[in-house]
mmCIF file of C-alpha atoms and ligand atoms in Angstrom:
data_model
loop_
_atom_site.group_PDB
_atom_site.id
_atom_site.type_symbol
_atom_site.label_atom_id
_atom_site.label_comp_id
_atom_site.label_asym_id
_atom_site.label_seq_id
_atom_site.Cartn_x
_atom_site.Cartn_y
_atom_site.Cartn_z
ATOM 1 C CA MET U 1 0.051 0.124 0.036
ATOM 2 C CA THR U 2 1.182 3.389 -0.666
ATOM 3 C CA SER U 3 1.529 6.323 1.777
ATOM 4 C CA GLU U 4 -1.362 7.954 -0.201
ATOM 5 C CA ALA U 5 -3.502 5.121 0.423
ATOM 6 C CA THR U 6 -2.957 4.693 4.530
ATOM 7 C CA TYR U 7 -3.133 8.335 5.459
ATOM 8 C CA PHE U 8 -6.423 10.204 5.852
ATOM 9 C CA GLN U 9 -7.251 13.855 7.086
ATOM 10 C CA LYS U 10 -10.822 14.686 5.623
ATOM 11 C CA GLY U 11 -13.051 11.599 6.800
ATOM 12 C CA PHE U 12 -14.786 9.237 4.553
ATOM 13 C CA LYS U 13 -17.740 11.269 3.127
ATOM 14 C CA LEU U 14 -20.108 8.953 5.517
ATOM 15 C CA LYS U 15 -21.402 12.488 7.035
ATOM 16 C CA ALA U 16 -24.962 10.821 6.055
ATOM 17 C CA VAL U 17 -24.394 7.606 7.636
ATOM 18 C CA VAL U 18 -22.687 8.660 11.165
ATOM 19 C CA GLY U 19 -24.968 11.911 11.270
ATOM 20 C CA PRO U 20 -28.240 10.085 13.265
ATOM 21 C CA ILE U 21 -25.834 8.267 15.297
ATOM 22 C CA LEU U 22 -24.007 11.097 16.427
ATOM 23 C CA ALA U 23 -27.363 13.054 16.939
ATOM 24 C CA ALA U 24 -28.594 9.726 18.937
ATOM 25 C CA ASN U 25 -25.616 9.853 21.391
ATOM 26 C CA TYR U 26 -25.110 13.827 21.675
ATOM 27 C CA HIS U 27 -28.249 15.646 21.088
ATOM 28 C CA SER U 28 -29.903 17.123 23.888
ATOM 29 C CA GLN U 29 -33.735 17.865 23.644
ATOM 30 C CA VAL U 30 -33.522 20.317 27.147
ATOM 31 C CA VAL U 31 -30.407 22.002 25.721
ATOM 32 C CA GLU U 32 -32.134 22.907 22.501
ATOM 33 C CA GLN U 33 -35.111 24.193 24.633
ATOM 34 C CA LEU U 34 -32.805 26.682 26.522
ATOM 35 C CA LYS U 35 -31.335 27.734 23.333
ATOM 36 C CA ALA U 36 -34.906 28.454 22.394
ATOM 37 C CA PHE U 37 -35.567 30.150 25.334
ATOM 38 C CA GLY U 38 -32.631 32.900 24.460
ATOM 39 C CA TYR U 39 -30.392 30.971 26.788
ATOM 40 C CA ALA U 40 -32.448 31.961 30.050
ATOM 41 C CA ALA U 41 -34.929 29.797 31.624
ATOM 42 C CA ARG U 42 -36.666 29.310 34.785
ATOM 43 C CA ALA U 43 -38.321 26.240 36.644
ATOM 44 C CA GLY U 44 -40.012 26.950 40.154
ATOM 45 C CA ASP U 45 -37.261 29.482 42.014
ATOM 46 C CA VAL U 46 -34.598 27.868 40.147
ATOM 47 C CA ARG U 47 -33.190 30.645 37.446
ATOM 48 C CA LEU U 48 -30.770 29.065 34.430
ATOM 49 C CA ARG U 49 -28.409 30.696 32.267
ATOM 50 C CA LEU U 50 -26.662 29.166 29.478
ATOM 51 C CA ALA U 51 -23.603 30.985 28.197
ATOM 52 C CA ARG U 52 -24.231 31.562 24.802
ATOM 53 C CA GLU U 53 -21.162 29.805 23.418
ATOM 54 C CA PHE U 54 -20.342 26.602 25.294
ATOM 55 C CA GLY U 55 -19.447 22.944 24.264
ATOM 56 C CA PHE U 56 -18.337 21.248 21.300
ATOM 57 C CA CYS U 57 -16.171 23.329 19.249
ATOM 58 C CA TYR U 58 -15.660 22.817 15.435
ATOM 59 C CA GLY U 59 -12.295 21.018 15.943
ATOM 60 C CA VAL U 60 -13.830 18.261 18.466
ATOM 61 C CA ASP U 61 -17.371 17.954 16.077
ATOM 62 C CA ARG U 62 -14.848 17.045 13.473
ATOM 63 C CA ALA U 63 -12.629 14.624 15.295
ATOM 64 C CA VAL U 64 -15.575 12.697 16.755
ATOM 65 C CA GLU U 65 -17.360 12.435 13.544
ATOM 66 C CA TYR U 66 -14.409 11.115 11.590
ATOM 67 C CA ALA U 67 -13.821 8.639 14.434
ATOM 68 C CA TYR U 68 -17.525 7.599 13.781
ATOM 69 C CA GLU U 69 -16.772 7.387 10.117
ATOM 70 C CA THR U 70 -13.472 5.243 10.695
ATOM 71 C CA ARG U 71 -15.553 2.730 12.491
ATOM 72 C CA GLN U 72 -17.915 2.530 9.571
ATOM 73 C CA GLN U 73 -15.173 2.599 7.049
ATOM 74 C CA PHE U 74 -13.054 -0.479 8.549
ATOM 75 C CA PRO U 75 -15.736 -2.526 10.305
ATOM 76 C CA ASP U 76 -13.551 -5.510 10.414
ATOM 77 C CA LYS U 77 -10.039 -3.893 11.359
ATOM 78 C CA ARG U 78 -8.810 -3.159 15.048
ATOM 79 C CA LEU U 79 -8.757 0.433 15.548
ATOM 80 C CA PHE U 80 -6.666 2.392 17.954
ATOM 81 C CA LEU U 81 -7.037 5.795 19.439
ATOM 82 C CA SER U 82 -3.620 7.753 20.469
ATOM 83 C CA GLY U 83 -4.766 8.645 23.759
ATOM 84 C CA GLU U 84 -8.231 10.080 24.512
ATOM 85 C CA ILE U 85 -9.833 11.719 21.410
ATOM 86 C CA ILE U 86 -10.987 14.655 23.450
ATOM 87 C CA HIS U 87 -10.621 15.066 26.979
ATOM 88 C CA ASN U 88 -14.456 13.923 28.032
ATOM 89 C CA PRO U 89 -15.181 10.790 29.767
ATOM 90 C CA ASP U 90 -18.733 10.388 28.493
ATOM 91 C CA VAL U 91 -16.888 10.529 24.578
ATOM 92 C CA ASN U 92 -13.897 8.392 25.441
ATOM 93 C CA GLY U 93 -16.431 5.771 26.956
ATOM 94 C CA ARG U 94 -18.620 5.720 23.898
ATOM 95 C CA MET U 95 -15.350 5.390 21.786
ATOM 96 C CA GLU U 96 -14.390 2.283 23.831
ATOM 97 C CA ALA U 97 -18.313 0.980 23.399
ATOM 98 C CA MET U 98 -17.545 1.050 19.876
ATOM 99 C CA GLY U 99 -14.397 -1.526 20.242
ATOM 100 C CA ILE U 100 -12.193 1.563 19.721
ATOM 101 C CA ILE U 101 -8.873 0.708 21.779
ATOM 102 C CA MET U 102 -7.447 3.707 23.782
ATOM 103 C CA LEU U 103 -3.548 3.666 23.674
ATOM 104 C CA PRO U 104 -2.220 5.046 27.131
ATOM 105 C CA ASP U 105 -0.196 8.232 27.244
ATOM 106 C CA GLY U 106 3.587 7.984 26.836
ATOM 107 C CA ARG U 107 6.644 9.777 25.765
ATOM 108 C CA ASP U 108 8.318 6.578 23.884
ATOM 109 C CA PRO U 109 6.454 5.978 20.507
ATOM 110 C CA VAL U 110 7.909 2.436 20.248
ATOM 111 C CA LEU U 111 6.097 1.342 23.785
ATOM 112 C CA ARG U 112 2.876 3.151 23.223
ATOM 113 C CA TYR U 113 2.364 1.633 19.543
ATOM 114 C CA ALA U 114 3.923 -1.752 20.378
ATOM 115 C CA GLU U 115 0.389 -3.248 19.773
ATOM 116 C CA VAL U 116 -0.290 -1.761 16.864
ATOM 117 C CA GLN U 117 0.037 -3.873 13.570
ATOM 118 C CA ALA U 118 0.480 -2.962 9.865
ATOM 119 C CA GLU U 119 -3.237 -4.171 9.283
ATOM 120 C CA ASP U 120 -4.564 -1.978 12.137
ATOM 121 C CA VAL U 121 -6.064 1.587 12.038
ATOM 122 C CA VAL U 122 -4.975 4.317 14.363
ATOM 123 C CA ILE U 123 -6.906 7.543 14.832
ATOM 124 C CA MET U 124 -4.976 10.719 16.088
ATOM 125 C CA PRO U 125 -6.637 12.979 18.291
ATOM 126 C CA ALA U 126 -8.023 16.724 17.767
ATOM 127 C CA PHE U 127 -4.459 18.130 19.781
ATOM 128 C CA GLY U 128 -2.265 16.235 17.173
ATOM 129 C CA VAL U 129 0.525 14.061 17.941
ATOM 130 C CA THR U 130 4.391 14.524 18.552
ATOM 131 C CA VAL U 131 6.718 14.231 15.167
ATOM 132 C CA GLY U 132 8.332 11.308 16.440
ATOM 133 C CA GLU U 133 4.874 9.714 17.124
ATOM 134 C CA MET U 134 3.796 10.396 13.443
ATOM 135 C CA GLN U 135 7.069 8.953 11.869
ATOM 136 C CA HIS U 136 7.125 5.824 13.948
ATOM 137 C CA LEU U 137 3.425 5.195 12.995
ATOM 138 C CA ARG U 138 4.140 6.014 9.164
ATOM 139 C CA GLU U 139 7.145 3.375 9.280
ATOM 140 C CA LYS U 140 4.390 0.621 10.727
ATOM 141 C CA GLY U 141 2.469 1.105 7.508
ATOM 142 C CA CYS U 142 -0.748 1.032 9.399
ATOM 143 C CA VAL U 143 -3.515 3.157 8.181
ATOM 144 C CA LEU U 144 -3.720 6.823 9.754
ATOM 145 C CA VAL U 145 -6.813 8.791 10.191
ATOM 146 C CA ASP U 146 -5.513 12.386 11.429
ATOM 147 C CA THR U 147 -8.221 14.507 13.001
ATOM 148 C CA THR U 148 -5.514 17.101 14.119
ATOM 149 C CA CYS U 149 -7.539 20.614 14.369
ATOM 150 C CA GLY U 150 -7.016 23.412 11.764
ATOM 151 C CA SER U 151 -5.994 25.721 14.710
ATOM 152 C CA VAL U 152 -3.546 23.316 15.834
ATOM 153 C CA LEU U 153 -1.958 23.219 12.588
ATOM 154 C CA ASN U 154 -1.809 26.823 12.832
ATOM 155 C CA VAL U 155 0.195 26.849 15.609
ATOM 156 C CA TRP U 156 2.180 24.346 14.432
ATOM 157 C CA LYS U 157 2.828 26.593 11.103
ATOM 158 C CA ASN U 158 4.012 29.520 13.603
ATOM 159 C CA VAL U 159 6.483 27.276 15.672
ATOM 160 C CA HIS U 160 7.926 26.236 12.160
ATOM 161 C CA ILE U 161 8.462 29.600 11.049
ATOM 162 C CA TYR U 162 10.010 30.634 14.322
ATOM 163 C CA ALA U 163 12.457 27.758 14.438
ATOM 164 C CA ARG U 164 13.655 28.183 10.616
ATOM 165 C CA GLU U 165 14.302 31.738 11.509
ATOM 166 C CA GLY U 166 16.512 31.027 14.441
ATOM 167 C CA PHE U 167 13.889 31.983 16.974
ATOM 168 C CA THR U 168 13.067 29.847 20.339
ATOM 169 C CA SER U 169 9.335 29.002 20.782
ATOM 170 C CA VAL U 170 8.271 29.943 23.922
ATOM 171 C CA ILE U 171 4.886 27.952 24.348
ATOM 172 C CA HIS U 172 2.254 29.019 26.888
ATOM 173 C CA GLY U 173 0.993 25.737 27.702
ATOM 174 C CA LYS U 174 1.171 22.539 30.128
ATOM 175 C CA HIS U 175 4.348 20.629 28.879
ATOM 176 C CA TYR U 176 2.847 17.212 29.648
ATOM 177 C CA HIS U 177 -0.252 18.320 27.759
ATOM 178 C CA GLU U 178 -0.829 15.955 24.356
ATOM 179 C CA GLU U 179 -1.086 19.421 22.365
ATOM 180 C CA THR U 180 1.802 21.306 23.533
ATOM 181 C CA LYS U 181 4.225 18.096 23.489
ATOM 182 C CA ALA U 182 3.088 17.906 19.565
ATOM 183 C CA THR U 183 3.561 21.446 19.237
ATOM 184 C CA ALA U 184 6.977 21.626 20.965
ATOM 185 C CA SER U 185 8.148 18.747 18.733
ATOM 186 C CA GLN U 186 7.430 20.859 15.646
ATOM 187 C CA ALA U 187 10.671 23.284 16.941
ATOM 188 C CA LEU U 188 12.785 20.152 16.351
ATOM 189 C CA THR U 189 12.183 19.539 13.102
ATOM 190 C CA HIS U 190 14.582 22.733 12.241
ATOM 191 C CA PRO U 191 18.158 22.296 12.980
ATOM 192 C CA GLY U 192 18.830 24.112 15.921
ATOM 193 C CA GLY U 193 15.008 24.520 16.822
ATOM 194 C CA HIS U 194 14.691 24.763 20.200
ATOM 195 C CA TYR U 195 11.406 25.430 22.843
ATOM 196 C CA LEU U 196 10.341 25.880 26.080
ATOM 197 C CA CYS U 197 7.299 25.775 27.618
ATOM 198 C CA VAL U 198 5.372 28.151 30.393
ATOM 199 C CA ARG U 199 2.580 27.222 32.318
ATOM 200 C CA ASP U 200 1.072 30.320 33.864
ATOM 201 C CA ARG U 201 2.457 34.270 34.504
ATOM 202 C CA ALA U 202 4.717 33.113 37.311
ATOM 203 C CA GLU U 203 6.676 30.887 35.328
ATOM 204 C CA ALA U 204 6.952 33.618 32.784
ATOM 205 C CA GLN U 205 8.313 35.752 35.119
ATOM 206 C CA LEU U 206 10.971 33.494 36.032
ATOM 207 C CA VAL U 207 11.913 33.620 32.248
ATOM 208 C CA CYS U 208 11.646 37.548 32.293
ATOM 209 C CA ASP U 209 14.037 37.266 35.386
ATOM 210 C CA PHE U 210 16.711 35.422 33.642
ATOM 211 C CA ILE U 211 16.304 37.583 30.543
ATOM 212 C CA LEU U 212 16.772 40.794 33.029
ATOM 213 C CA GLY U 213 19.982 38.836 34.571
ATOM 214 C CA ARG U 214 18.019 38.532 38.085
ATOM 215 C CA ILE U 215 18.318 34.742 38.082
ATOM 216 C CA GLY U 216 21.178 32.428 36.685
ATOM 217 C CA SER U 217 20.933 29.822 33.895
ATOM 218 C CA ALA U 218 21.311 26.913 36.304
ATOM 219 C CA ALA U 219 18.135 27.988 38.394
ATOM 220 C CA LEU U 220 15.694 28.210 34.911
ATOM 221 C CA ARG U 221 17.260 24.777 33.756
ATOM 222 C CA GLU U 222 16.416 23.428 37.109
ATOM 223 C CA ARG U 223 12.901 24.841 37.064
ATOM 224 C CA PHE U 224 11.959 24.179 33.565
ATOM 225 C CA ARG U 225 13.965 20.781 33.288
ATOM 226 C CA GLU U 226 10.870 18.962 31.786
ATOM 227 C CA ALA U 227 9.711 21.561 29.938
ATOM 228 C CA MET U 228 12.528 22.440 27.627
ATOM 229 C CA SER U 229 14.100 21.323 24.666
ATOM 230 C CA PRO U 230 17.115 18.589 24.815
ATOM 231 C CA GLY U 231 20.274 20.926 24.923
ATOM 232 C CA PHE U 232 18.154 24.165 25.695
ATOM 233 C CA ASP U 233 20.894 26.706 26.800
ATOM 234 C CA PRO U 234 18.874 29.775 28.562
ATOM 235 C CA ASP U 235 21.859 31.953 27.736
ATOM 236 C CA GLN U 236 21.926 30.842 24.032
ATOM 237 C CA HIS U 237 18.355 30.182 23.443
ATOM 238 C CA LEU U 238 16.568 33.315 24.990
ATOM 239 C CA GLN U 239 18.098 35.862 22.906
ATOM 240 C CA ARG U 240 15.585 35.559 20.192
ATOM 241 C CA ILE U 241 11.927 34.252 21.360
ATOM 242 C CA GLY U 242 8.535 33.836 19.389
ATOM 243 C CA LEU U 243 5.433 33.334 21.272
ATOM 244 C CA ALA U 244 2.859 30.499 20.595
ATOM 245 C CA ASN U 245 0.049 29.111 22.922
ATOM 246 C CA GLN U 246 -1.584 25.846 23.496
ATOM 247 C CA THR U 247 -4.895 26.790 21.998
ATOM 248 C CA THR U 248 -7.329 26.363 24.823
ATOM 249 C CA MET U 249 -5.310 28.713 27.516
ATOM 250 C CA LEU U 250 -6.760 31.518 29.185
ATOM 251 C CA MET U 251 -6.689 34.304 26.585
ATOM 252 C CA SER U 252 -6.025 37.280 29.192
ATOM 253 C CA GLU U 253 -3.258 35.326 30.908
ATOM 254 C CA SER U 254 -1.696 34.585 27.396
ATOM 255 C CA MET U 255 -1.955 38.070 26.541
ATOM 256 C CA GLU U 256 -0.018 39.129 29.865
ATOM 257 C CA ILE U 257 2.659 36.907 29.393
ATOM 258 C CA GLN U 258 3.233 38.081 25.656
ATOM 259 C CA GLU U 259 3.668 41.536 27.464
ATOM 260 C CA LEU U 260 5.571 40.596 30.197
ATOM 261 C CA LEU U 261 7.775 39.158 27.964
ATOM 262 C CA ARG U 262 7.883 41.869 25.240
ATOM 263 C CA SER U 263 8.758 44.003 28.167
ATOM 264 C CA ALA U 264 11.622 41.942 29.189
ATOM 265 C CA MET U 265 13.209 41.850 25.940
ATOM 266 C CA ARG U 266 12.778 45.437 25.282
ATOM 267 C CA GLU U 267 14.545 46.273 28.461
ATOM 268 C CA ARG U 268 17.178 43.719 27.866
ATOM 269 C CA TRP U 269 18.051 44.609 24.050
ATOM 270 C CA GLY U 270 16.859 47.883 23.638
ATOM 271 C CA GLU U 271 13.515 49.104 21.158
ATOM 272 C CA ALA U 272 15.263 48.898 18.199
ATOM 273 C CA GLU U 273 16.659 45.643 18.489
ATOM 274 C CA LEU U 274 12.748 44.458 19.561
ATOM 275 C CA LYS U 275 11.806 43.431 16.213
ATOM 276 C CA ASP U 276 14.554 41.022 15.375
ATOM 277 C CA ARG U 277 14.382 39.421 18.971
ATOM 278 C CA PHE U 278 10.624 39.000 20.014
ATOM 279 C CA ARG U 279 7.748 38.066 17.983
ATOM 280 C CA ALA U 280 4.240 37.201 19.133
ATOM 281 C CA PHE U 281 1.380 35.137 17.575
ATOM 282 C CA ASP U 282 -1.743 34.752 19.188
ATOM 283 C CA THR U 283 -2.859 30.932 18.901
ATOM 284 C CA ILE U 284 -5.320 30.984 21.247
ATOM 285 C CA CYS U 285 -8.368 29.296 18.676
ATOM 286 C CA SER U 286 -11.256 31.326 18.076
ATOM 287 C CA ALA U 287 -13.557 28.398 19.537
ATOM 288 C CA THR U 288 -11.625 28.933 22.906
ATOM 289 C CA GLN U 289 -11.884 32.575 22.640
ATOM 290 C CA ASP U 290 -15.770 32.579 22.120
ATOM 291 C CA ARG U 291 -16.247 30.217 25.025
ATOM 292 C CA GLN U 292 -14.277 32.738 27.191
ATOM 293 C CA ASP U 293 -15.933 35.897 25.759
ATOM 294 C CA ALA U 294 -19.348 34.207 26.175
ATOM 295 C CA VAL U 295 -18.649 33.565 29.809
ATOM 296 C CA GLY U 296 -17.143 36.865 30.635
ATOM 297 C CA LYS U 297 -20.597 38.467 29.303
ATOM 298 C CA MET U 298 -22.700 36.411 31.671
ATOM 299 C CA LEU U 299 -20.602 37.312 34.375
ATOM 300 C CA GLU U 300 -20.848 41.216 33.619
ATOM 301 C CA ALA U 301 -24.464 40.801 33.440
ATOM 302 C CA GLY U 302 -24.560 39.562 36.910
ATOM 303 C CA GLY U 303 -27.138 38.177 38.938
ATOM 304 C CA LEU U 304 -25.884 34.749 38.979
ATOM 305 C CA ASP U 305 -25.455 33.178 42.734
ATOM 306 C CA VAL U 306 -23.309 30.215 41.623
ATOM 307 C CA MET U 307 -21.592 28.690 38.392
ATOM 308 C CA VAL U 308 -21.211 25.338 37.194
ATOM 309 C CA VAL U 309 -18.861 24.754 34.324
ATOM 310 C CA ILE U 310 -19.081 21.106 32.484
ATOM 311 C CA GLY U 311 -15.944 19.206 31.052
ATOM 312 C CA GLY U 312 -13.591 16.760 31.999
ATOM 313 C CA TYR U 313 -11.222 17.221 34.812
ATOM 314 C CA ASN U 314 -8.228 17.349 32.350
ATOM 315 C CA SER U 315 -9.625 19.683 29.807
ATOM 316 C CA SER U 316 -7.679 22.651 29.599
ATOM 317 C CA ASN U 317 -10.324 25.098 28.426
ATOM 318 C CA THR U 318 -12.564 23.747 30.597
ATOM 319 C CA GLN U 319 -10.300 24.552 33.468
ATOM 320 C CA ALA U 320 -9.565 28.278 32.178
ATOM 321 C CA LEU U 321 -13.609 28.539 32.084
ATOM 322 C CA ALA U 322 -13.703 27.552 35.729
ATOM 323 C CA ARG U 323 -10.731 30.129 36.451
ATOM 324 C CA LEU U 324 -12.457 32.928 34.896
ATOM 325 C CA CYS U 325 -15.558 32.117 36.832
ATOM 326 C CA SER U 326 -13.901 31.678 40.070
ATOM 327 C CA ASP U 327 -12.924 35.321 40.354
ATOM 328 C CA ARG U 328 -16.388 35.997 40.429
ATOM 329 C CA LEU U 329 -18.461 33.808 42.279
ATOM 330 C CA PRO U 330 -18.725 30.490 43.724
ATOM 331 C CA THR U 331 -17.660 28.158 40.726
ATOM 332 C CA TYR U 332 -18.030 24.085 40.472
ATOM 333 C CA HIS U 333 -16.111 22.539 37.804
ATOM 334 C CA ILE U 334 -17.730 18.908 37.375
ATOM 335 C CA SER U 335 -17.164 16.409 34.952
ATOM 336 C CA GLY U 336 -20.800 15.430 34.215
ATOM 337 C CA PRO U 337 -23.966 14.801 35.854
ATOM 338 C CA GLU U 338 -22.399 12.347 37.984
ATOM 339 C CA GLY U 339 -20.872 15.233 40.052
ATOM 340 C CA LEU U 340 -24.334 16.116 41.408
ATOM 341 C CA GLN U 341 -24.978 13.821 44.367
ATOM 342 C CA GLY U 342 -28.051 14.698 46.440
ATOM 343 C CA GLU U 343 -27.292 17.470 48.423
ATOM 344 C CA ALA U 344 -23.761 17.317 47.718
ATOM 345 C CA ILE U 345 -21.355 18.074 44.519
ATOM 346 C CA ARG U 346 -17.779 16.593 43.649
ATOM 347 C CA TYR U 347 -15.912 18.859 41.879
ATOM 348 C CA ARG U 348 -12.413 19.927 40.626
ATOM 349 C CA PRO U 349 -11.518 23.599 42.335
ATOM 350 C CA ALA U 350 -10.530 26.023 39.727
ATOM 351 C CA GLY U 351 -6.553 26.183 39.564
ATOM 352 C CA GLY U 352 -6.305 23.271 42.009
ATOM 353 C CA HIS U 353 -6.012 19.708 41.618
ATOM 354 C CA GLY U 354 -7.991 16.577 42.563
ATOM 355 C CA GLU U 355 -11.670 16.481 43.183
ATOM 356 C CA GLU U 356 -13.361 17.983 46.244
ATOM 357 C CA ARG U 357 -17.249 17.500 47.696
ATOM 358 C CA ARG U 358 -19.109 20.058 49.189
ATOM 359 C CA ASP U 359 -22.498 19.944 50.841
ATOM 360 C CA GLY U 360 -25.355 22.025 50.769
ATOM 361 C CA TRP U 361 -23.433 23.826 47.579
ATOM 362 C CA LEU U 362 -26.851 24.832 46.110
ATOM 363 C CA PRO U 363 -28.151 28.087 48.178
ATOM 364 C CA GLY U 364 -31.593 27.436 49.460
ATOM 365 C CA GLY U 365 -34.563 29.615 48.010
ATOM 366 C CA PRO U 366 -34.577 31.157 44.907
ATOM 367 C CA VAL U 367 -31.289 30.907 43.182
ATOM 368 C CA SER U 368 -29.585 31.838 39.819
ATOM 369 C CA VAL U 369 -27.268 29.183 38.456
ATOM 370 C CA GLY U 370 -24.910 30.088 35.482
ATOM 371 C CA LEU U 371 -23.851 27.364 33.281
ATOM 372 C CA THR U 372 -21.330 26.649 30.729
ATOM 373 C CA ALA U 373 -19.400 23.658 29.049
ATOM 374 C CA GLY U 374 -15.819 23.425 27.943
ATOM 375 C CA ALA U 375 -15.290 22.534 24.154
ATOM 376 C CA SER U 376 -15.300 18.875 24.649
ATOM 377 C CA THR U 377 -18.249 18.580 26.481
ATOM 378 C CA PRO U 378 -21.198 17.392 24.494
ATOM 379 C CA ASN U 379 -24.823 18.682 24.798
ATOM 380 C CA ASN U 380 -26.150 15.407 26.130
ATOM 381 C CA VAL U 381 -23.943 15.763 29.035
ATOM 382 C CA VAL U 382 -24.930 19.414 29.672
ATOM 383 C CA GLY U 383 -28.679 18.113 29.558
ATOM 384 C CA GLU U 384 -28.226 15.545 31.899
ATOM 385 C CA VAL U 385 -26.643 18.230 34.264
ATOM 386 C CA VAL U 386 -29.541 20.438 33.721
ATOM 387 C CA GLU U 387 -32.350 17.537 34.383
ATOM 388 C CA LYS U 388 -30.439 16.687 37.592
ATOM 389 C CA LEU U 389 -29.937 20.112 38.812
ATOM 390 C CA LEU U 390 -33.529 20.374 38.471
ATOM 391 C CA ALA U 391 -34.287 17.464 40.259
ATOM 392 C CA LEU U 392 -32.484 18.659 43.176
ATOM 393 C CA ARG U 393 -35.466 21.063 43.822
ATOM 394 C CA GLY U 394 -38.354 18.456 43.045
ATOM 395 C CA LEU U 395 -38.535 19.942 39.495
ATOM 396 C CA GLY U 396 -38.920 18.560 35.740
ATOM 397 C CA THR U 397 -37.522 20.124 32.508
ATOM 398 C CA ASP U 398 -41.108 20.037 31.385
ATOM 399 C CA GLN U 399 -41.392 23.048 33.799
ATOM 400 C CA LEU U 400 -38.924 24.767 32.075
ATOM 401 C CA GLN U 401 -39.977 28.391 30.431
ATOM 402 C CA GLN U 402 -37.990 31.306 29.321
ATOM 403 C CA GLY U 403 -36.932 33.956 31.932
HETATM 404 S S1 SF4 L 1 -10.515 23.929 21.343
HETATM 405 FE FE1 SF4 L 1 -9.686 25.150 19.369
HETATM 406 S S2 SF4 L 1 -8.005 24.209 18.729
HETATM 407 FE FE2 SF4 L 1 -8.774 22.786 19.892
HETATM 408 S S3 SF4 L 1 -10.165 21.450 18.572
HETATM 409 FE FE3 SF4 L 1 -11.444 22.883 19.581
HETATM 410 S S4 SF4 L 1 -11.290 24.603 17.787
HETATM 411 FE FE4 SF4 L 1 -9.489 23.137 17.396
#
């Protein structure tokens, strides 16, 4: 088989076949009703406000559809997924129910794909895989279904330009996140290409401190040892930097980090040299930005008592939404309806780790609840949360009305 016949990036034109299956799995009548009510509804003394942009983004929609199409196209082949297709337990559970085998995370492609044979099919997720993994899979000769989102490919394009022109990519992202690992690996495809991943403002400040001579290279290397390219030498490789983002980070933080580093480079090298030493590119994707903007507008409008943010605990963009909300009001990031347990809620604290439980989280009497969901959360999960939430007050979705 030629490599053309084993690499698919545009699905299999089976939308008509998988469309009804996708609708049956992920559609929610309750969510459609909330939208029809102008994203504002009430039942009894519960007011619900749904963010105007929430849930599945275009990249996730496409990746999930291609996975279903792949199952149809290759009914008799073994299907593997390079890790979770998206960070949502409900969707991943449905993939497994279709017989798709989810491979564990791992840095070494040889170990990670040990089970995969030439006659198998591997689906790559919306956030992409590393250059090393892609090469390894191509050498195996198996069928590859690549669902990498166009917005992620756009980030890669910028990282390539940086590396080609001698700029180190400073990536605002989590160095252990699949997307950031894949993006970082692109920088290494050019001779002398390097990267450094900064997770947040505090880490960006450390990089600024190094640029301005306040800390030494040993301290920087120690702090970022897991988050920098092999052979990274801060003295040499932070002289010319280009910024990129994991597409799902908090937009406001990415902009702050950009400004911090721009100022540090200006102070270190002077205004005249800045254009040859600093580049920035906003690579937060539009879907992430739209969801953050929508929740921002909802918070601005005020009147909410509590916010429920729905999405996988390891979903970066859901975490970013929860962080935005938690600055303003009590916020609970739940992975799905199972987070609501009688009077208690099981949630991931914004900016924290693990799961906590709180009793009596929903104030008694009239209450206004804001709702949003990350880009990897399907509507059926949002609808089930609404149903369970109303049931806490002995209400049903049939009692919902506009308002
Ligand atoms: S969050 Fe953005 S980059 Fe990621 S899959 Fe969705 S649209 Fe693509």
